[in-house]
Short mmCIF file of C-alpha atoms and ligand atoms in Angstrom, two decimals:
data_model
loop_
_atom_site.label_atom_id
_atom_site.label_comp_id
_atom_site.label_asym_id
_atom_site.label_seq_id
_atom_site.Cartn_x
_atom_site.Cartn_y
_atom_site.Cartn_z
CA MET T 1 181.33 -53.70 -51.56
CA GLY T 2 178.24 -55.03 -49.63
CA ILE T 3 174.57 -54.92 -49.51
CA ILE T 4 174.78 -53.11 -45.80
CA VAL T 5 177.38 -50.22 -47.12
CA ASP T 6 175.44 -50.15 -50.67
CA ARG T 7 171.82 -49.49 -48.64
CA GLY T 8 173.53 -47.29 -45.79
CA GLU T 9 174.97 -44.52 -49.03
CA ILE T 10 171.52 -44.67 -50.56
CA TYR T 11 169.39 -43.73 -47.79
CA VAL T 12 171.68 -42.97 -44.43
CA ALA T 13 171.85 -38.52 -43.91
CA ARG T 14 175.67 -38.13 -44.60
CA THR T 15 176.33 -36.82 -40.99
CA TYR T 16 179.54 -39.20 -41.19
CA GLN T 17 182.61 -40.18 -43.08
CA ARG T 18 182.54 -43.41 -42.69
CA PHE T 19 184.48 -46.51 -43.28
CA PRO T 20 183.74 -48.88 -46.08
CA VAL T 21 182.74 -51.71 -43.90
CA ALA T 22 179.63 -53.29 -41.71
CA PHE T 23 180.44 -55.03 -38.60
CA VAL T 24 177.70 -57.94 -37.93
CA ARG T 25 179.20 -59.32 -34.53
CA GLY T 26 181.76 -58.63 -31.69
CA GLN T 27 183.46 -60.37 -29.08
CA GLY T 28 186.16 -58.92 -26.48
CA SER T 29 188.77 -56.32 -29.10
CA ARG T 30 187.35 -57.69 -31.95
CA LEU T 31 184.40 -57.11 -34.17
CA TRP T 32 183.69 -59.24 -38.05
CA ASP T 33 182.10 -57.65 -41.12
CA GLU T 34 180.05 -59.26 -43.34
CA GLU T 35 182.39 -61.08 -45.17
CA GLY T 36 183.59 -62.92 -41.95
CA ARG T 37 186.64 -60.50 -41.57
CA GLU T 38 188.49 -59.94 -37.93
CA TYR T 39 189.19 -56.83 -37.04
CA LEU T 40 191.43 -55.83 -33.87
CA ASP T 41 189.27 -52.53 -32.34
CA PHE T 42 190.88 -49.96 -30.47
CA VAL T 43 188.28 -46.75 -30.55
CA SER T 44 185.49 -49.39 -28.83
CA GLY T 45 182.04 -47.44 -30.28
CA ILE T 46 184.14 -44.27 -28.85
CA ALA T 47 185.31 -45.29 -25.73
CA VAL T 48 181.92 -47.06 -25.40
CA CYS T 49 182.39 -50.31 -24.97
CA ALA T 50 185.36 -49.70 -22.63
CA LEU T 51 184.10 -53.36 -21.28
CA GLY T 52 184.92 -54.41 -24.94
CA HIS T 53 182.03 -56.29 -27.48
CA CYS T 54 178.50 -57.90 -25.96
CA PRO T 55 180.37 -58.89 -22.62
CA GLU T 56 178.18 -61.60 -20.55
CA VAL T 57 177.38 -59.51 -17.72
CA VAL T 58 176.09 -56.84 -19.45
CA VAL T 59 174.01 -58.92 -21.91
CA GLU T 60 172.54 -61.55 -19.83
CA ALA T 61 171.27 -58.23 -17.97
CA ILE T 62 169.88 -56.92 -20.22
CA LYS T 63 168.46 -59.82 -21.10
CA ASP T 64 167.46 -60.82 -18.12
CA GLN T 65 165.54 -56.73 -17.41
CA ALA T 66 164.15 -57.15 -21.44
CA GLN T 67 162.15 -59.73 -20.05
CA ARG T 68 160.80 -58.43 -17.46
CA LEU T 69 159.96 -54.34 -17.81
CA LEU T 70 161.34 -51.96 -20.87
CA HIS T 71 159.73 -49.04 -20.08
CA THR T 72 158.20 -46.88 -17.60
CA SER T 73 158.62 -43.47 -17.99
CA ASN T 74 159.23 -41.27 -14.65
CA LEU T 75 156.78 -41.44 -13.45
CA TYR T 76 157.38 -44.11 -11.68
CA TRP T 77 160.16 -45.53 -9.70
CA THR T 78 162.65 -48.20 -11.88
CA ALA T 79 165.23 -50.58 -9.10
CA PRO T 80 167.14 -50.76 -12.09
CA GLN T 81 167.72 -46.12 -12.27
CA THR T 82 167.98 -46.36 -8.14
CA GLU T 83 170.67 -48.66 -8.18
CA VAL T 84 172.86 -46.66 -10.66
CA ALA T 85 171.88 -44.11 -9.25
CA GLN T 86 173.36 -45.00 -6.11
CA ILE T 87 176.42 -46.31 -7.22
CA LEU T 88 176.89 -43.49 -9.09
CA CYS T 89 176.96 -41.63 -5.81
CA GLU T 90 178.54 -43.79 -3.47
CA ASN T 91 181.03 -44.03 -5.20
CA SER T 92 181.86 -40.51 -6.37
CA PHE T 93 181.04 -36.39 -4.67
CA ALA T 94 177.70 -36.52 -6.00
CA ASP T 95 174.51 -36.54 -4.39
CA ARG T 96 172.31 -36.64 -6.77
CA VAL T 97 171.55 -38.62 -10.81
CA PHE T 98 169.58 -36.92 -13.28
CA PHE T 99 168.93 -39.33 -16.07
CA VAL T 100 169.38 -38.75 -19.95
CA ASN T 101 170.12 -40.84 -23.60
CA SER T 102 173.48 -39.24 -24.33
CA GLY T 103 176.45 -37.32 -23.64
CA ALA T 104 175.20 -34.14 -25.59
CA GLU T 105 172.29 -34.31 -23.24
CA ALA T 106 173.35 -34.42 -20.62
CA VAL T 107 175.50 -31.32 -21.00
CA GLU T 108 172.59 -30.04 -22.20
CA ALA T 109 171.56 -31.10 -18.07
CA ALA T 110 173.89 -29.29 -16.39
CA PHE T 111 173.90 -26.37 -19.24
CA LYS T 112 170.15 -25.99 -17.22
CA CYS T 113 171.05 -27.12 -14.18
CA ALA T 114 174.01 -24.91 -13.53
CA ARG T 115 171.86 -21.29 -14.53
CA ARG T 116 168.95 -22.38 -12.54
CA TYR T 117 171.25 -22.95 -9.45
CA SER T 118 172.18 -19.72 -10.22
CA TYR T 119 168.84 -17.76 -10.75
CA GLN T 120 166.99 -18.92 -7.84
CA LYS T 121 170.45 -17.75 -5.74
CA TYR T 122 171.46 -14.85 -7.84
CA GLY T 123 168.19 -14.14 -10.15
CA PRO T 124 168.46 -13.52 -13.69
CA GLY T 125 171.59 -11.82 -15.49
CA ARG T 126 173.96 -14.48 -13.66
CA HIS T 127 173.77 -16.37 -16.73
CA GLU T 128 177.53 -16.59 -18.78
CA ILE T 129 179.13 -20.13 -18.66
CA ILE T 130 183.25 -20.47 -19.51
CA ALA T 131 184.12 -23.43 -21.98
CA LEU T 132 187.28 -23.86 -23.56
CA TRP T 133 188.62 -23.46 -26.83
CA HIS T 134 189.40 -27.08 -28.49
CA SER T 135 186.69 -28.40 -26.19
CA PHE T 136 184.13 -30.50 -27.26
CA HIS T 137 180.84 -31.37 -25.32
CA GLY T 138 178.22 -32.89 -28.00
CA ARG T 139 175.99 -31.36 -31.09
CA THR T 140 172.92 -30.28 -29.27
CA MET T 141 172.72 -26.26 -29.88
CA GLY T 142 173.41 -25.71 -25.80
CA ALA T 143 176.16 -28.65 -26.49
CA LEU T 144 177.33 -27.02 -29.58
CA SER T 145 176.99 -23.84 -27.95
CA LEU T 146 179.89 -24.85 -25.53
CA THR T 147 182.01 -26.69 -27.72
CA GLY T 148 185.58 -24.51 -28.64
CA GLN T 149 185.64 -25.99 -31.93
CA ARG T 150 184.39 -23.56 -35.13
CA LYS T 151 184.65 -26.62 -37.54
CA TYR T 152 181.82 -27.35 -35.87
CA TRP T 153 179.38 -24.26 -35.73
CA GLU T 154 179.79 -23.62 -39.11
CA GLY T 155 175.99 -23.12 -40.53
CA PHE T 156 174.48 -23.57 -37.07
CA GLU T 157 174.81 -20.33 -36.22
CA PRO T 158 173.41 -18.17 -34.17
CA LEU T 159 174.74 -20.27 -31.31
CA VAL T 160 173.24 -19.92 -27.48
CA PRO T 161 173.90 -17.22 -26.05
CA GLY T 162 175.63 -16.29 -22.78
CA VAL T 163 178.59 -18.36 -23.45
CA LYS T 164 182.35 -17.62 -24.31
CA HIS T 165 185.29 -19.37 -24.26
CA VAL T 166 189.04 -19.07 -23.28
CA PRO T 167 192.18 -21.04 -24.28
CA PRO T 168 193.10 -24.06 -21.46
CA GLU T 169 196.10 -23.96 -19.54
CA ASP T 170 195.60 -20.12 -19.27
CA ILE T 171 194.37 -18.56 -15.97
CA SER T 172 194.78 -15.37 -16.70
CA ALA T 173 192.71 -15.58 -19.66
CA LEU T 174 189.63 -17.41 -16.94
CA THR T 175 190.30 -14.45 -14.32
CA GLU T 176 189.67 -11.92 -16.96
CA ALA T 177 186.64 -13.24 -18.86
CA ILE T 178 184.72 -13.50 -15.25
CA GLY T 179 182.64 -11.03 -14.91
CA PRO T 180 179.19 -10.73 -12.44
CA ALA T 181 177.61 -12.44 -14.70
CA THR T 182 179.19 -15.43 -14.89
CA CYS T 183 177.26 -19.23 -13.56
CA ALA T 184 179.58 -21.57 -14.38
CA VAL T 185 182.82 -23.16 -16.09
CA ILE T 186 182.94 -26.50 -18.14
CA LEU T 187 185.65 -27.74 -19.73
CA GLU T 188 186.47 -31.76 -19.87
CA PRO T 189 189.94 -33.09 -17.82
CA ILE T 190 191.14 -34.65 -20.28
CA GLN T 191 190.07 -32.85 -23.91
CA GLY T 192 189.40 -35.84 -25.63
CA GLU T 193 188.32 -34.66 -29.33
CA GLY T 194 190.10 -31.93 -29.77
CA GLY T 195 193.12 -33.16 -29.38
CA VAL T 196 193.77 -35.62 -25.87
CA ARG T 197 195.00 -32.86 -24.62
CA PRO T 198 195.35 -33.72 -20.71
CA LEU T 199 194.72 -30.08 -18.72
CA SER T 200 197.04 -30.25 -15.65
CA ALA T 201 196.21 -30.71 -11.96
CA ASP T 202 197.56 -27.27 -11.06
CA TYR T 203 195.90 -25.98 -13.51
CA LEU T 204 192.22 -27.39 -12.75
CA LEU T 205 193.52 -26.77 -9.18
CA GLU T 206 193.04 -22.83 -10.23
CA VAL T 207 190.19 -23.40 -12.03
CA ARG T 208 188.47 -24.42 -9.29
CA ARG T 209 190.01 -22.26 -6.30
CA LEU T 210 187.97 -19.20 -9.28
CA CYS T 211 185.26 -20.95 -9.03
CA ASP T 212 185.08 -21.60 -5.23
CA GLU T 213 185.24 -17.40 -5.16
CA HIS T 214 183.78 -16.66 -6.54
CA ASP T 215 180.45 -19.24 -6.07
CA LEU T 216 180.65 -20.13 -9.65
CA VAL T 217 179.60 -24.04 -11.04
CA LEU T 218 182.63 -26.27 -11.78
CA ILE T 219 181.62 -28.73 -14.73
CA PHE T 220 183.50 -31.73 -16.07
CA ASP T 221 182.29 -33.66 -19.07
CA GLU T 222 184.01 -37.05 -18.72
CA ILE T 223 181.31 -38.19 -21.12
CA GLN T 224 184.84 -39.29 -22.38
CA VAL T 225 187.41 -40.00 -19.96
CA GLY T 226 185.10 -41.05 -17.11
CA LEU T 227 184.16 -44.48 -16.07
CA GLY T 228 187.57 -46.25 -15.87
CA ARG T 229 188.97 -44.60 -18.90
CA THR T 230 192.10 -42.82 -16.96
CA GLY T 231 192.63 -45.56 -14.83
CA HIS T 232 190.19 -44.15 -12.40
CA LEU T 233 186.19 -44.57 -12.17
CA PHE T 234 186.47 -40.58 -12.65
CA ALA T 235 189.11 -39.05 -13.86
CA TYR T 236 188.83 -35.97 -11.59
CA GLN T 237 189.97 -39.07 -8.77
CA GLY T 238 193.21 -39.00 -11.03
CA LEU T 239 193.63 -35.12 -9.67
CA GLY T 240 191.99 -35.00 -6.69
CA ILE T 241 189.86 -31.46 -7.83
CA GLU T 242 185.90 -31.94 -7.82
CA PRO T 243 183.60 -30.68 -10.03
CA ASP T 244 179.70 -29.45 -8.44
CA LEU T 245 178.15 -31.54 -11.59
CA LEU T 246 179.68 -34.05 -13.83
CA THR T 247 178.73 -35.21 -16.95
CA LEU T 248 179.21 -39.54 -17.90
CA ALA T 249 177.71 -41.06 -20.95
CA LYS T 250 179.69 -43.23 -23.68
CA ALA T 251 181.20 -46.33 -21.58
CA LEU T 252 177.85 -45.60 -18.65
CA GLY T 253 175.68 -48.39 -20.46
CA GLY T 254 178.53 -50.83 -22.12
CA GLY T 255 177.03 -50.17 -25.61
CA LEU T 256 173.33 -49.71 -24.70
CA PRO T 257 172.83 -45.36 -24.83
CA ILE T 258 172.59 -43.67 -21.69
CA GLY T 259 174.04 -40.60 -20.02
CA ALA T 260 173.45 -38.33 -16.47
CA LEU T 261 174.29 -35.68 -14.87
CA LEU T 262 176.79 -35.72 -11.75
CA GLY T 263 176.00 -33.30 -8.75
CA ARG T 264 175.96 -32.04 -5.05
CA GLU T 265 172.81 -31.34 -3.44
CA ARG T 266 173.05 -27.42 -3.64
CA VAL T 267 173.01 -27.40 -7.79
CA MET T 268 170.99 -30.35 -8.00
CA SER T 269 168.16 -28.97 -5.83
CA ALA T 270 167.97 -26.17 -8.58
CA LEU T 271 165.96 -28.86 -11.07
CA VAL T 272 162.86 -29.11 -8.96
CA PRO T 273 159.98 -31.00 -9.92
CA GLY T 274 159.22 -29.43 -13.45
CA SER T 275 161.85 -27.74 -14.49
CA HIS T 276 163.47 -30.27 -16.52
CA ALA T 277 162.78 -33.69 -17.68
CA SER T 278 163.31 -37.40 -20.61
CA THR T 279 160.76 -39.75 -21.18
CA PHE T 280 163.73 -42.15 -21.91
CA GLY T 281 165.93 -40.92 -19.12
CA GLY T 282 167.01 -43.71 -17.01
CA ASN T 283 164.96 -46.16 -18.95
CA PRO T 284 165.54 -49.73 -16.81
CA VAL T 285 166.86 -51.89 -19.53
CA ALA T 286 169.37 -48.93 -19.75
CA CYS T 287 170.36 -49.02 -16.86
CA ALA T 288 170.57 -52.58 -16.17
CA ALA T 289 173.23 -52.50 -18.42
CA ALA T 290 174.70 -49.16 -16.87
CA LYS T 291 174.33 -51.33 -13.15
CA ALA T 292 176.69 -54.82 -14.53
CA VAL T 293 179.32 -52.08 -16.13
CA LEU T 294 179.77 -50.06 -12.59
CA GLU T 295 179.37 -53.49 -11.36
CA THR T 296 182.65 -54.84 -13.25
CA LEU T 297 184.58 -50.92 -13.39
CA LEU T 298 184.14 -51.28 -9.11
CA GLY T 299 186.54 -54.56 -8.94
CA PRO T 300 188.64 -55.89 -7.52
CA ASP T 301 191.76 -54.60 -9.74
CA PHE T 302 189.86 -54.28 -12.36
CA LEU T 303 190.84 -50.16 -12.16
CA ASP T 304 195.23 -51.81 -11.30
CA GLU T 305 195.09 -53.55 -14.36
CA VAL T 306 193.80 -50.53 -16.31
CA ARG T 307 195.99 -48.71 -15.36
CA LEU T 308 199.36 -51.24 -15.69
CA LYS T 309 198.16 -51.24 -19.38
CA GLY T 310 197.65 -47.95 -20.53
CA ALA T 311 201.71 -47.69 -18.65
CA GLN T 312 202.21 -50.73 -21.38
CA LEU T 313 200.74 -48.09 -23.95
CA ALA T 314 202.17 -45.68 -23.06
CA LYS T 315 205.42 -46.34 -23.24
CA ALA T 316 205.52 -48.71 -26.23
CA LEU T 317 203.73 -44.82 -27.89
CA GLU T 318 206.65 -43.24 -26.35
CA ARG T 319 208.88 -45.21 -28.20
CA LEU T 320 207.93 -44.92 -30.69
CA ARG T 321 207.78 -41.52 -30.81
CA ARG T 322 211.85 -41.94 -30.34
CA ASP T 323 211.81 -43.94 -33.55
CA PHE T 324 209.88 -42.00 -36.02
CA PRO T 325 210.48 -37.84 -34.46
CA GLU T 326 209.82 -36.65 -37.86
CA LEU T 327 206.19 -38.45 -38.12
CA VAL T 328 205.40 -38.30 -34.18
CA LEU T 329 205.31 -35.33 -32.68
CA ASP T 330 203.63 -35.62 -29.55
CA VAL T 331 202.49 -38.50 -27.22
CA ARG T 332 199.79 -37.52 -24.68
CA GLY T 333 196.89 -39.58 -21.85
CA ARG T 334 195.72 -40.92 -19.38
CA GLY T 335 195.45 -44.81 -18.92
CA LEU T 336 193.82 -46.28 -21.34
CA ILE T 337 192.76 -42.89 -24.54
CA TRP T 338 196.02 -41.93 -26.48
CA GLY T 339 196.98 -39.94 -28.37
CA LEU T 340 199.31 -39.35 -31.34
CA GLU T 341 200.13 -36.35 -32.44
CA LEU T 342 201.45 -36.74 -36.09
CA SER T 343 203.41 -34.26 -38.52
CA PHE T 344 200.60 -35.64 -41.19
CA PRO T 345 196.91 -36.05 -41.48
CA ALA T 346 196.20 -38.66 -38.07
CA LYS T 347 192.96 -39.99 -41.32
CA GLU T 348 195.82 -41.55 -43.37
CA LEU T 349 197.76 -43.50 -40.66
CA ALA T 350 193.66 -44.72 -39.97
CA ASP T 351 193.29 -45.35 -42.87
CA ARG T 352 196.71 -47.32 -43.72
CA LEU T 353 195.56 -49.33 -40.36
CA PHE T 354 192.03 -49.87 -41.32
CA GLU T 355 193.67 -51.96 -44.10
CA ARG T 356 195.53 -54.40 -41.63
CA ARG T 357 191.70 -54.66 -40.17
CA ILE T 358 192.70 -52.62 -36.76
CA LEU T 359 190.06 -49.53 -36.48
CA THR T 360 191.81 -46.63 -35.05
CA VAL T 361 189.85 -43.17 -35.26
CA PRO T 362 191.27 -38.96 -34.93
CA ALA T 363 190.97 -36.50 -32.45
CA GLY T 364 191.11 -33.59 -34.88
CA GLU T 365 193.48 -33.50 -38.12
CA LYS T 366 196.83 -34.65 -36.62
CA VAL T 367 195.97 -36.49 -33.80
CA LEU T 368 195.34 -40.61 -33.54
CA ARG T 369 193.69 -41.69 -31.41
CA PHE T 370 193.44 -44.83 -28.94
CA LEU T 371 190.38 -46.36 -26.89
CA PRO T 372 190.88 -49.39 -26.83
CA PRO T 373 188.27 -51.35 -25.14
CA LEU T 374 190.19 -50.86 -21.12
CA THR T 375 189.42 -55.49 -21.35
CA VAL T 376 191.88 -55.26 -23.71
CA ALA T 377 195.16 -57.87 -23.55
CA TYR T 378 198.36 -57.23 -23.73
CA ARG T 379 199.36 -59.27 -27.20
CA GLU T 380 196.48 -56.90 -28.61
CA ILE T 381 198.46 -53.75 -27.00
CA ASP T 382 201.69 -54.82 -28.72
CA ALA T 383 199.65 -56.19 -32.00
CA VAL T 384 198.54 -52.32 -32.68
CA VAL T 385 201.87 -50.97 -31.69
CA ALA T 386 203.74 -52.98 -34.26
CA ALA T 387 200.98 -51.89 -36.70
CA VAL T 388 201.93 -48.47 -36.60
CA LYS T 389 205.50 -48.73 -36.41
CA GLU T 390 205.35 -50.80 -40.01
CA VAL T 391 203.20 -48.46 -41.12
CA LEU T 392 205.41 -45.11 -40.03
CA GLY T 393 208.08 -47.46 -41.23
CA GLU T 394 206.47 -47.53 -44.54
CA ARG T 395 205.97 -43.87 -44.40
CA GLY T 396 209.52 -42.67 -43.04
CA SER T 397 211.42 -44.48 -45.90
C1 PLP D 401 181.36 -37.78 -27.09
C2 PLP D 401 181.50 -36.45 -26.23
C3 PLP D 401 179.92 -35.66 -25.56
C4 PLP D 401 178.73 -35.72 -26.83
O1 PLP D 401 177.63 -37.13 -26.89
P1 PLP D 401 177.27 -37.55 -27.51
O2 PLP D 401 176.74 -38.82 -26.64
O3 PLP D 401 177.36 -38.02 -28.88
O4 PLP D 401 175.88 -36.79 -27.48
C5 PLP D 401 180.17 -34.67 -25.43
N1 PLP D 401 181.30 -34.27 -24.18
C6 PLP D 401 182.53 -35.64 -24.54
C7 PLP D 401 183.61 -34.79 -23.92
C8 PLP D 401 182.53 -36.49 -25.14
O5 PLP D 401 183.79 -37.06 -26.03
#
C-alpha cells in the first residue's frame, strides 16, 4: 500500500471504512491513484462532483476569485454570494437564501428557521418536527435527530427533543403524528442514504396538503438529489410539489464545501438579524464555484441530456434485474441516481467492482448506489453496467 494510505491509517480518525486507495488526480469521470492507475467514478465524491472532476469552468472560477478575495465574513456583501442567491431564487420557488458550508449545517438552519417561524407566529410550545424513517439528514445533533435510522443514533442519545418519525408513504401515520405542537415536516423527495427510495408524487401531494391545512413548514432535503441529479434543477420540479424550505449542499460547489437553505419569504423572515449565522457561509471562493456550477446546469440542453443518460442507465439496470432475478431484487431511482437492491450485501459487489477499478457506493446494507457525474459519457455507463453484469454472472454461477 502507498504511503498516503499508511499515514492515514495511523493519524486520521477511524470514522470511515475507506477503500484502500489514495487519489491524486481527477478529470471528468476518471480518477488516478498514487501508482497512476485509472478508475471510473460512479460515486462522484458522493454526489458532489456533478460536473465531473476538476471541470474547467469551476477551476477557472476558483482561480480567478482566489486571486481577488478569499474571505470577508458576512458583515459585508460580496458579488459571488449575492449572484448565487439571485440565480437560486430566480430558478426556484424561493425568495431568499441562507448560506452554510455543508449539508448538515443546511439542515440545522432549516430546523432552526422552521421552529422560529412557528415561534414568531404562535408563540412557544409549537416546536415538533416530523421526519421519516429511512431518512438521512446529516450527523450534527439536530440533523442526526431528524435522521430516521437508529444505527446512526447509537451512543449519541439523548437526541434533540421534539422530533417524531413516521414511515414513508403512510399518510394516516403522518396525519396521526400531527398535533398542536407540530411545526414542520422534513423529507427527502428521494431517500438517498436510506436506500435510494423515491417518494411517490401522490404521497408528496398529500403531505403538502396536510402542511397547508395545519400551517406546517414543509422542508425538502435535496442535498443529494437537488442540482440536476434527477434531470431537473431541483427534484421537486419534476414532481410539481413545492416545499417552503429546501436544503442544498453536495453538488453546489462543484467540489468545494458549500451548502444553502432556500425558502419562501414568509418563512425565511423568521431568520432576523442575530438569530442565526455562519462565519464561512457563502464564502466568495465557494460561491464563485457554485455560480459556475449553476450556470452550467442551467445551460442549454444540459438537464435534457441528464434525463437521456438516466434513461439509458435505468434501462440497463432493469435488464440486469431480468437477467439475475435472484440477485437483483429491485431497481429504483430517477435521472442519474439509481439503486440496485440486492439479495446479498452491497459492499461485496462494490468491492468486486473496486477490483475492476470502478467506484460505486452502497446505500444501506443491500442497495448498491450509482451516482455518476452528470457529465458521464454513454460509453462509461455501458462499461459500468457490463462490469456489474460480469460480477453478478460470476456470483450467480
Ligand atoms: C449528505 C447528506 C446530508 C449531510 O450532508 P453533509 O455535507 O455530509 O453534512 C444531509 N442530507 C442528505 C439528504 C444527504 O444526502
